[in-house]
Protein backbone atom coordinates (compact mmCIF):
# COMPACT_ATOMS: atom_id res chain seq x y z
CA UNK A 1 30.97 -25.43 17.95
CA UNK A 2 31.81 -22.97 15.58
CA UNK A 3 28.67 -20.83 14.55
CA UNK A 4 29.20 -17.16 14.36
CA UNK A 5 28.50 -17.98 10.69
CA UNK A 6 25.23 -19.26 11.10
CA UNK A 7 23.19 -16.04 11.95
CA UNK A 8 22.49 -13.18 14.50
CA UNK A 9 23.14 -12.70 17.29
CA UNK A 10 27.14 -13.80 17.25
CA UNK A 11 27.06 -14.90 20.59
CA UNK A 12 28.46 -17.98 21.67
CA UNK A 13 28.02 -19.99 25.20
CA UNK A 14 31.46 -19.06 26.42
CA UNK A 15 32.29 -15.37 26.71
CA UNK A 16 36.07 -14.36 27.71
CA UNK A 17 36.99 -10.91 29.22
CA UNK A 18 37.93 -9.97 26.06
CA UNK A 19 34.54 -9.84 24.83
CA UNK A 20 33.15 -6.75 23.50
CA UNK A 21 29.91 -7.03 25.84
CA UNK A 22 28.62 -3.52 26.22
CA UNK A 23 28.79 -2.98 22.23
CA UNK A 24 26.83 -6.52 22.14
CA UNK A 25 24.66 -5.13 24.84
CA UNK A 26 23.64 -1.56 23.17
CA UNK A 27 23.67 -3.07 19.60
CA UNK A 28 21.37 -6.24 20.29
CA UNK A 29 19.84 -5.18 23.49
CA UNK A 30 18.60 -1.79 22.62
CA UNK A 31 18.68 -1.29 18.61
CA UNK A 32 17.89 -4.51 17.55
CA UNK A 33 14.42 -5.58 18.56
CA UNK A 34 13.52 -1.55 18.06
CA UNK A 35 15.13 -2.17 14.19
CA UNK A 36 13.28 -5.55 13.86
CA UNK A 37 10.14 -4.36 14.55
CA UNK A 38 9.64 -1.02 12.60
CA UNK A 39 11.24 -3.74 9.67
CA UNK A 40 8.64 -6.20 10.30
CA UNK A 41 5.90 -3.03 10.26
CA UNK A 42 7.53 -1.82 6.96
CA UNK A 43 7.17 -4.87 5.31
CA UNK A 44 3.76 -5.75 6.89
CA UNK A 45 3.02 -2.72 3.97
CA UNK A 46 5.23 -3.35 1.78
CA UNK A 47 3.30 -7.25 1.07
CA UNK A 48 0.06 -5.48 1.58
CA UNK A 49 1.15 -2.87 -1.10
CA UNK A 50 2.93 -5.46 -3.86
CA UNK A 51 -0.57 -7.93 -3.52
CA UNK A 52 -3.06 -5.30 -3.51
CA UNK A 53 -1.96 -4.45 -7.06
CA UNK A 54 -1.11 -8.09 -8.57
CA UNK A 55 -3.96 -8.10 -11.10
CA UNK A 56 -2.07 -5.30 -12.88
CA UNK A 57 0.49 -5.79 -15.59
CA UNK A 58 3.52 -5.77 -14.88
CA UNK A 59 3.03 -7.09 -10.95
CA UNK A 60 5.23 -10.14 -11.40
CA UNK A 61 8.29 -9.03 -9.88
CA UNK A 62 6.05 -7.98 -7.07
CA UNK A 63 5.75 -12.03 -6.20
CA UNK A 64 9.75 -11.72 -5.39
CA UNK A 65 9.68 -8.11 -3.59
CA UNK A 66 7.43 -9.70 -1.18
CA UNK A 67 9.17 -12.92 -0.51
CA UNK A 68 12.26 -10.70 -0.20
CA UNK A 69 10.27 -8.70 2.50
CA UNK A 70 8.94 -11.75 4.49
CA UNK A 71 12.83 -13.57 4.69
CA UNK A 72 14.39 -10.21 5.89
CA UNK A 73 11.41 -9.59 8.39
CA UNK A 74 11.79 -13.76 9.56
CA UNK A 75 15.37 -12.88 9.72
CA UNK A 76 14.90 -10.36 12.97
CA UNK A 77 12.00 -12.01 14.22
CA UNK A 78 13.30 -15.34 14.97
CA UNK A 79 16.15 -13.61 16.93
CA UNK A 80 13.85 -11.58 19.09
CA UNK A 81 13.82 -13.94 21.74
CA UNK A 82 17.41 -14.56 21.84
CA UNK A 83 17.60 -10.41 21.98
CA UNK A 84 15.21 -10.29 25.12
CA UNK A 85 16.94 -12.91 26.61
CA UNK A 86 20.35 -12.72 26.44
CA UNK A 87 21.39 -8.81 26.10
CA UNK A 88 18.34 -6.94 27.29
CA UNK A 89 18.38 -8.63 30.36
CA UNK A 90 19.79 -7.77 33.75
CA UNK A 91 22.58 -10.02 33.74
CA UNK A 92 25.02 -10.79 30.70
CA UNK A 93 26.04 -13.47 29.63
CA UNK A 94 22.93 -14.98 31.95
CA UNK A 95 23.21 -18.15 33.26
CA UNK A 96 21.75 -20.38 30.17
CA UNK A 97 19.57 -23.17 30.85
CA UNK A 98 19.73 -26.43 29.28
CA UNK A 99 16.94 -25.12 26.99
CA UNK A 100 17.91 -22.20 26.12
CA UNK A 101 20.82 -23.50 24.87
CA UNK A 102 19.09 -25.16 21.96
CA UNK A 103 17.02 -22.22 22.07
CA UNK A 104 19.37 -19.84 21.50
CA UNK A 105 21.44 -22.15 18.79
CA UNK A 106 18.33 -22.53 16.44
CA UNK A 107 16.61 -19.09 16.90
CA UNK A 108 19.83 -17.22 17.10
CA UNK A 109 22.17 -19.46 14.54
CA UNK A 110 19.91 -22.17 12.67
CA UNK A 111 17.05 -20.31 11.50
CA UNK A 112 18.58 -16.85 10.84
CA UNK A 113 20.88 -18.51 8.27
CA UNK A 114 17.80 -20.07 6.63
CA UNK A 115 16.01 -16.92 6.09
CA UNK A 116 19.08 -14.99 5.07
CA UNK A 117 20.26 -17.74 2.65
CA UNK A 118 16.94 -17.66 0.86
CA UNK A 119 16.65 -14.01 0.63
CA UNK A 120 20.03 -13.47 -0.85
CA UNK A 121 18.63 -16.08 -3.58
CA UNK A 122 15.63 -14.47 -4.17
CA UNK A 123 17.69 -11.54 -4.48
CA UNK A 124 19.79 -12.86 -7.34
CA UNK A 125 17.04 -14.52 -9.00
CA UNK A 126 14.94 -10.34 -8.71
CA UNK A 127 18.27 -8.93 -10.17
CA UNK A 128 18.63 -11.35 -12.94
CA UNK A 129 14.95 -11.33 -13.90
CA UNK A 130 15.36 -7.53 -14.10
CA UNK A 131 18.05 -6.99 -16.24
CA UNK A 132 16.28 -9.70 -18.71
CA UNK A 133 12.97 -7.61 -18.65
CA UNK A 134 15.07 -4.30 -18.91
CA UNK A 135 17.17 -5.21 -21.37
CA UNK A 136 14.99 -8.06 -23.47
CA UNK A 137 11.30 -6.50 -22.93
CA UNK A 138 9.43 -8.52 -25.79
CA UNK A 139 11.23 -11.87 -25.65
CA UNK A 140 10.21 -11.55 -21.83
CA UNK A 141 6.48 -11.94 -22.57
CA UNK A 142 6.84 -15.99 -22.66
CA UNK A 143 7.52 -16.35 -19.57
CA UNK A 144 7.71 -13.17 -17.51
CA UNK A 145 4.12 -13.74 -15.92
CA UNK A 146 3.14 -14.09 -11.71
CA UNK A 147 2.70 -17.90 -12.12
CA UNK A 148 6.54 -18.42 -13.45
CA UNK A 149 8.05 -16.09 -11.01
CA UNK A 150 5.82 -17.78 -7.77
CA UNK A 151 7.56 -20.97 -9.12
CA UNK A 152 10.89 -19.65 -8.77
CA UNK A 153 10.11 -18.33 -5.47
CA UNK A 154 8.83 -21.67 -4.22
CA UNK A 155 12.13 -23.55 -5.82
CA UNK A 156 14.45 -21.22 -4.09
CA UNK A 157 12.42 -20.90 -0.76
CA UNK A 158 12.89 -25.22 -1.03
CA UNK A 159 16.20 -25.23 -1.77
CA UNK A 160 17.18 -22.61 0.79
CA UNK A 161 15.23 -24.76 3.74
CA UNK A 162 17.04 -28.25 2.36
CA UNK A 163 20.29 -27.21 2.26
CA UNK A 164 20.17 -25.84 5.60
CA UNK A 165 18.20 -28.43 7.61
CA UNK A 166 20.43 -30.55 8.94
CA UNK A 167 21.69 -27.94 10.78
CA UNK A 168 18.66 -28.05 13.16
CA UNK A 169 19.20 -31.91 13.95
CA UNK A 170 23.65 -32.51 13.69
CA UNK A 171 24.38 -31.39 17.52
CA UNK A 172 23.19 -32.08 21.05
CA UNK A 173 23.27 -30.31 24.40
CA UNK A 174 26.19 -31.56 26.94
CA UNK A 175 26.59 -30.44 30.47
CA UNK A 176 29.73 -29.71 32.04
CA UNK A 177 30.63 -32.15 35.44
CA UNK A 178 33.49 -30.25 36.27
CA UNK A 179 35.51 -26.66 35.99
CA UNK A 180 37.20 -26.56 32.13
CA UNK A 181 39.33 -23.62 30.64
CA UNK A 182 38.58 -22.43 27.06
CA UNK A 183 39.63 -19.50 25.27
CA UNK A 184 41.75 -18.59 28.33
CA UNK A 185 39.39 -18.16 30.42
CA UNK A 186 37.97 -20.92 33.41
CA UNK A 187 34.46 -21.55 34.21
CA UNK A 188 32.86 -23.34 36.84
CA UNK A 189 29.48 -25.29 36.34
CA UNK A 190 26.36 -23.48 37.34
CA UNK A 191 28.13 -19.88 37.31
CA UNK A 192 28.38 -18.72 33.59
CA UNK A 193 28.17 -22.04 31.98
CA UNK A 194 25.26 -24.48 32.48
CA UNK A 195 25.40 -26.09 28.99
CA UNK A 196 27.08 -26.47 25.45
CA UNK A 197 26.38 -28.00 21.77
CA UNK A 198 28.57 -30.08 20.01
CA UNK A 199 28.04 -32.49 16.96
CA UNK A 200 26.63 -35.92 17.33
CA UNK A 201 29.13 -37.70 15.84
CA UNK A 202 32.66 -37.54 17.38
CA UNK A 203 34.74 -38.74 14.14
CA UNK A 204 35.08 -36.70 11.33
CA UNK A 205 33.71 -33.74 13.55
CA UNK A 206 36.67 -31.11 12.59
CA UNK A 207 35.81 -32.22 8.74
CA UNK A 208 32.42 -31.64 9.03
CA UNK A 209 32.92 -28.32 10.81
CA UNK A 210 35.09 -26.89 7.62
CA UNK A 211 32.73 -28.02 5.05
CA UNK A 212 30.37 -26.31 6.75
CA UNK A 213 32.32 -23.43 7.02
CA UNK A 214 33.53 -22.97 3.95
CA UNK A 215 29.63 -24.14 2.45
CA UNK A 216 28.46 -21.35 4.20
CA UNK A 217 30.92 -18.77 2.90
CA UNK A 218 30.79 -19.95 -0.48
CA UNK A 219 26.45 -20.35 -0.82
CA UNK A 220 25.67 -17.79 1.08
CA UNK A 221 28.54 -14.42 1.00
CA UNK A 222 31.23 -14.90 -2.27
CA UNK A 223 28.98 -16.81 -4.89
CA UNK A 224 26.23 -14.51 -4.65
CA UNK A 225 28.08 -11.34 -3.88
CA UNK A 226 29.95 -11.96 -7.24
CA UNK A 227 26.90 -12.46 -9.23
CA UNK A 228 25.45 -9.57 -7.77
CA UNK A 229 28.31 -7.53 -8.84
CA UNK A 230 28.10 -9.00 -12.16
CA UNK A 231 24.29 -8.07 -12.31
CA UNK A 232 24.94 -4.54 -11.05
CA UNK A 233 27.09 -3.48 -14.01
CA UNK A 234 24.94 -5.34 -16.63
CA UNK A 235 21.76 -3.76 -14.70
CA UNK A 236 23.17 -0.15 -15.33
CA UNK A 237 24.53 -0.62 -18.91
CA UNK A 238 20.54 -1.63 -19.53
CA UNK A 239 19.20 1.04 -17.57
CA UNK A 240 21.37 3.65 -19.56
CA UNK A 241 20.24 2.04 -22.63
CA UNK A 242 16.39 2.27 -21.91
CA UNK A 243 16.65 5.64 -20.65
CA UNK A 244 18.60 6.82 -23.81
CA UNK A 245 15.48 5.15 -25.83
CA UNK A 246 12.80 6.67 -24.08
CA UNK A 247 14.28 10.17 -24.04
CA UNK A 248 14.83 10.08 -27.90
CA UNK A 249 10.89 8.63 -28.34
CA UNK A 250 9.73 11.09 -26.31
CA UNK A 251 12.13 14.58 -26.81
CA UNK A 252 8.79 16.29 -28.07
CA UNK A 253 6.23 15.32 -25.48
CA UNK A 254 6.20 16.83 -22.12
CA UNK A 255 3.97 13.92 -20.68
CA UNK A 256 6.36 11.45 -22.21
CA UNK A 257 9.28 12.80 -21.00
CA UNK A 258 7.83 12.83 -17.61
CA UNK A 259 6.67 8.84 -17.70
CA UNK A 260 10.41 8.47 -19.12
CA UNK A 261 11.63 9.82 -15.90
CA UNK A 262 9.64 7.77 -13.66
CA UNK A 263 10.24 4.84 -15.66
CA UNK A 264 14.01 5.07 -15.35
CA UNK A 265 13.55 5.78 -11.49
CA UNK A 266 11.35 2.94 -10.87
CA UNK A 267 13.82 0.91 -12.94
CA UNK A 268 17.05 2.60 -10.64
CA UNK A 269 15.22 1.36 -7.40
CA UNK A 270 16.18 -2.05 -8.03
CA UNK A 271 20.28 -0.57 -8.14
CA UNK A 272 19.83 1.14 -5.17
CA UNK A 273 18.76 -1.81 -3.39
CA UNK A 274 21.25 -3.80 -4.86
CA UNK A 275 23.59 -1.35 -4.00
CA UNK A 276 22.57 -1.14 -0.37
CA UNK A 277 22.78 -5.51 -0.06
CA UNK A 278 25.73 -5.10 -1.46
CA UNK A 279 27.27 -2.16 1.45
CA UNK A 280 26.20 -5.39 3.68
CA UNK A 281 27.31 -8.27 2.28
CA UNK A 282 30.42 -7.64 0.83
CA UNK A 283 32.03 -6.66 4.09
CA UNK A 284 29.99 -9.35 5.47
CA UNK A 285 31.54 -12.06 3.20
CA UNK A 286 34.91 -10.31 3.93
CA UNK A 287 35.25 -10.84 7.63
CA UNK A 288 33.58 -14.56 7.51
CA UNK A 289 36.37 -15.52 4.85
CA UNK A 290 39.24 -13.81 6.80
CA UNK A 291 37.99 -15.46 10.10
CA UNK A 292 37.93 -19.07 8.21
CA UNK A 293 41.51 -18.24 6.59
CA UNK A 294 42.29 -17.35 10.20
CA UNK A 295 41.35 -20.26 12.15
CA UNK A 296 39.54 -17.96 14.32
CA UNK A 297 36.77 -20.59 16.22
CA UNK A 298 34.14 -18.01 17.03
CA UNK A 299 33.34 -14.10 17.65
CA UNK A 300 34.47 -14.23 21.18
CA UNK A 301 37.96 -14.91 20.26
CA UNK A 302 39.26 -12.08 18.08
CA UNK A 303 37.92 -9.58 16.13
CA UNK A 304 34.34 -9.41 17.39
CA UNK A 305 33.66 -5.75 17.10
CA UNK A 306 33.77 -6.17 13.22
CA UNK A 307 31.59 -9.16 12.95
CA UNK A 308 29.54 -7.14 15.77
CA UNK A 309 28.56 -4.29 13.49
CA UNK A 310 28.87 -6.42 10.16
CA UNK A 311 25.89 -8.22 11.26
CA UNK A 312 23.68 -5.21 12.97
CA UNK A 313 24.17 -3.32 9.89
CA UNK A 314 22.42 -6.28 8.09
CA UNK A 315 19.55 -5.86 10.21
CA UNK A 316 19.55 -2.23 9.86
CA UNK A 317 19.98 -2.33 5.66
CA UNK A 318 16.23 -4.46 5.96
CA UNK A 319 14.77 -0.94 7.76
CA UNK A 320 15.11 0.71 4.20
CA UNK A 321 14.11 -1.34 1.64
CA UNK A 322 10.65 0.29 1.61
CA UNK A 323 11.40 3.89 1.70
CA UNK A 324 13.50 3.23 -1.75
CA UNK A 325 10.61 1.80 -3.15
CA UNK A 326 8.16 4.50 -1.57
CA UNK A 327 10.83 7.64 -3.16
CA UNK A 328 11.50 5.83 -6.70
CA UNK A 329 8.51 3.20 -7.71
CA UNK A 330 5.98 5.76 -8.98
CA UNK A 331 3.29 3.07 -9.04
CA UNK A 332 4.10 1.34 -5.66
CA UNK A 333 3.99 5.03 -4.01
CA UNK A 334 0.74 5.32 -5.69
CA UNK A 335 -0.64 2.48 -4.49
CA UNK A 336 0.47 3.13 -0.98
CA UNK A 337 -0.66 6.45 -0.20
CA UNK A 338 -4.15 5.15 -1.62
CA UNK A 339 -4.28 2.01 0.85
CA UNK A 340 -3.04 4.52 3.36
CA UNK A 341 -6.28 7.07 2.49
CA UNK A 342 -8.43 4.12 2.68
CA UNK A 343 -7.53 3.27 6.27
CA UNK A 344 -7.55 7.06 7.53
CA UNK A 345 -10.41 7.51 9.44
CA UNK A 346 -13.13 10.14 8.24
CA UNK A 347 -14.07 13.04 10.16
CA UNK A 348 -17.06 13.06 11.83
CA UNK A 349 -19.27 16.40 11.93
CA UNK A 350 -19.57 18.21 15.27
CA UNK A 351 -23.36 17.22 16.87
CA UNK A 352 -24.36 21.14 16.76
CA UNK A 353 -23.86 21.39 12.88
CA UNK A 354 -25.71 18.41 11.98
CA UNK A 355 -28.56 19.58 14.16
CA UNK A 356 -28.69 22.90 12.79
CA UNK A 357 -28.58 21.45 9.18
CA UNK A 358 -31.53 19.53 9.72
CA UNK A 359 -33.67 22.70 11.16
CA UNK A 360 -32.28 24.48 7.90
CA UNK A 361 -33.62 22.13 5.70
């Protein structure tokens, strides 16, 4: 089955010689569940930080920052078991089990994709709502509010799950009776291969493997990485324009100018992150459309390095997203470092000086 476009790792059940193994190895082995973790530890504060400050105006975009955090952390964290499992262990490829083979297909291919798809959404629908409030602040007020935007959230969560579940239920687990060749390579049962998925249905198999693929490329890497790119230019021409506003309103007050300035930074966190999804994606989307184009069937048989490092650097873009909003969101930074003096513990006085306050008093 063809799945390297279905999520992390991009590991398949067959793995020829030519097989990039001890990039696979170091990148998902060693990096990975280190990167998924501090990520998932990030945005453990980065949720704690967006609800702890939801009564305040303003705090509606917050609802979508958070789902954003929770997809990109489910992202890594579904896959941690496949990263234990396969690459950090002693042997690789292992010999796979029957279960791990479905195993491995949903946490490493199935469930992945689900996560990613919806936070790509969620992305698009941040971005858009954005450059509405930047650039249409009063006609906003009717429905920029936390109740609207946890409705869109919920819709695009939904839709993300739908059009992705079939996924989980379309193949089943065959076992191999006898030695077979593929990619060039042979393999005998109960050496490297125990196990493989293929669709339930027989007829129409090929067809349903190229909508799939070419669903895939379109929903989740060129559709959105074009509106994105749309977004980003319209983002900055309204970012220019409030920041020309605000300087002119404020060109005799030192205070103002300074809220200016951390207005228009807060505001230019939301391009930087854009910018970094897009670093991601686009060559993301590039490789997965060339290796359609191509007729290449999976990672293991050409050009793995690139989809290798294309995906790990996906990961690895998740690992940021809260220092950018720690260095240019004033008010989540604020918030922060007060949840963060709240939890540090207080220093207790040394026995002797207590003792000889009491005799002094």
């Amino acid at each position: 089955m063809e799945e390297a476009e279905m999520g992390l790792p991009p590991l398949i059940y067959d793995i020829p010689p030519v097989f990039n193994t001890s990039l696979a190895r170091s990148l998902y082995g060693v990096a990975a569940p280190i990167i998924v973790i501090l990520t998932f530890i990030n945005n453990i504060m980065v949720v704690i930080t967006m609800y702890s400050d939801l009564p305040k105006k303003g705090s509606a975009s917050r609802i979508q920052h958070a789902a954003i955090a929770c997809c990109n952390s489910l992202v890594g964290i579904v896959q941690l078991p496949v990263h234990f499992y396969l690459f950090a262990g002693p042997n690789f490829p292992p010999s796979i089990s029957k279960p791990w083979c479905g195993v491995f297909r949903i946490l490493g291919f199935v469930l992945p994709h689900i996560f990613h798809t919806i936070s790509m959404w969620q992305f698009i629908g941040l971005s858009i709502q954005r450059y509405l409030v930047f650039r249409f602040p009063f006609s906003c007020v009717s429905w920029y509010n936390i109740e609207n935007m946890t409705r869109l959230v919920k819709v695009i969560s939904g839709a993300g799950v739908l059009v992705n579940i079939v996924k989980l239920f379309d193949f089943e687990l065959i076992d191999f009776d006898e030695s077979i060749v593929m990619n060039g390579t042979a393999y005998s049962v109960g050496k490297i291969l125990t196990c493989r998925a293929r669709y339930r249905f027989i007829n129409g198999a090929d067809v349903y493997a190229a909508f799939c693929d070419w669903f895939v490329a379109l929903v989740v890497h060129i559709i959105p990485c074009a509106i994105l790119v749309i977004v980003y230019v319209l983002l900055i021409s309204a970012i220019c324009r409030n920041n020309t506003r605000r300087q002119n309103l404020s060109k005799n007050s030192r205070t103002g100018r300074r809220q200016a300035k951390n207005q228009t930074v807060k505001e230019c966190s939301v391009l930087v992150i854009l910018t970094l999804c897009l670093l991601v994606e686009i060559p993301s989307a590039t490789v997965r459309v060339r290796q359609i184009i191509s007729a290449i069937p999976d990672v293991t048989s050409g050009g793995g390095d690139e989809i290798i490092i294309t995906h790990f650097f996906l990961l690895l873009s998740y690992y940021f997203y809260v220092y950018i909003y720690l260095v240019m969101n004033h008010d989540f930074r604020k918030t922060f470092l007060s949840i963060v003096r709240k939890w540090r513990p207080i220093q207790q006085r040394d026995a002797i000086e207590l003792r000889v306050r009491t005799r002094q008093v």
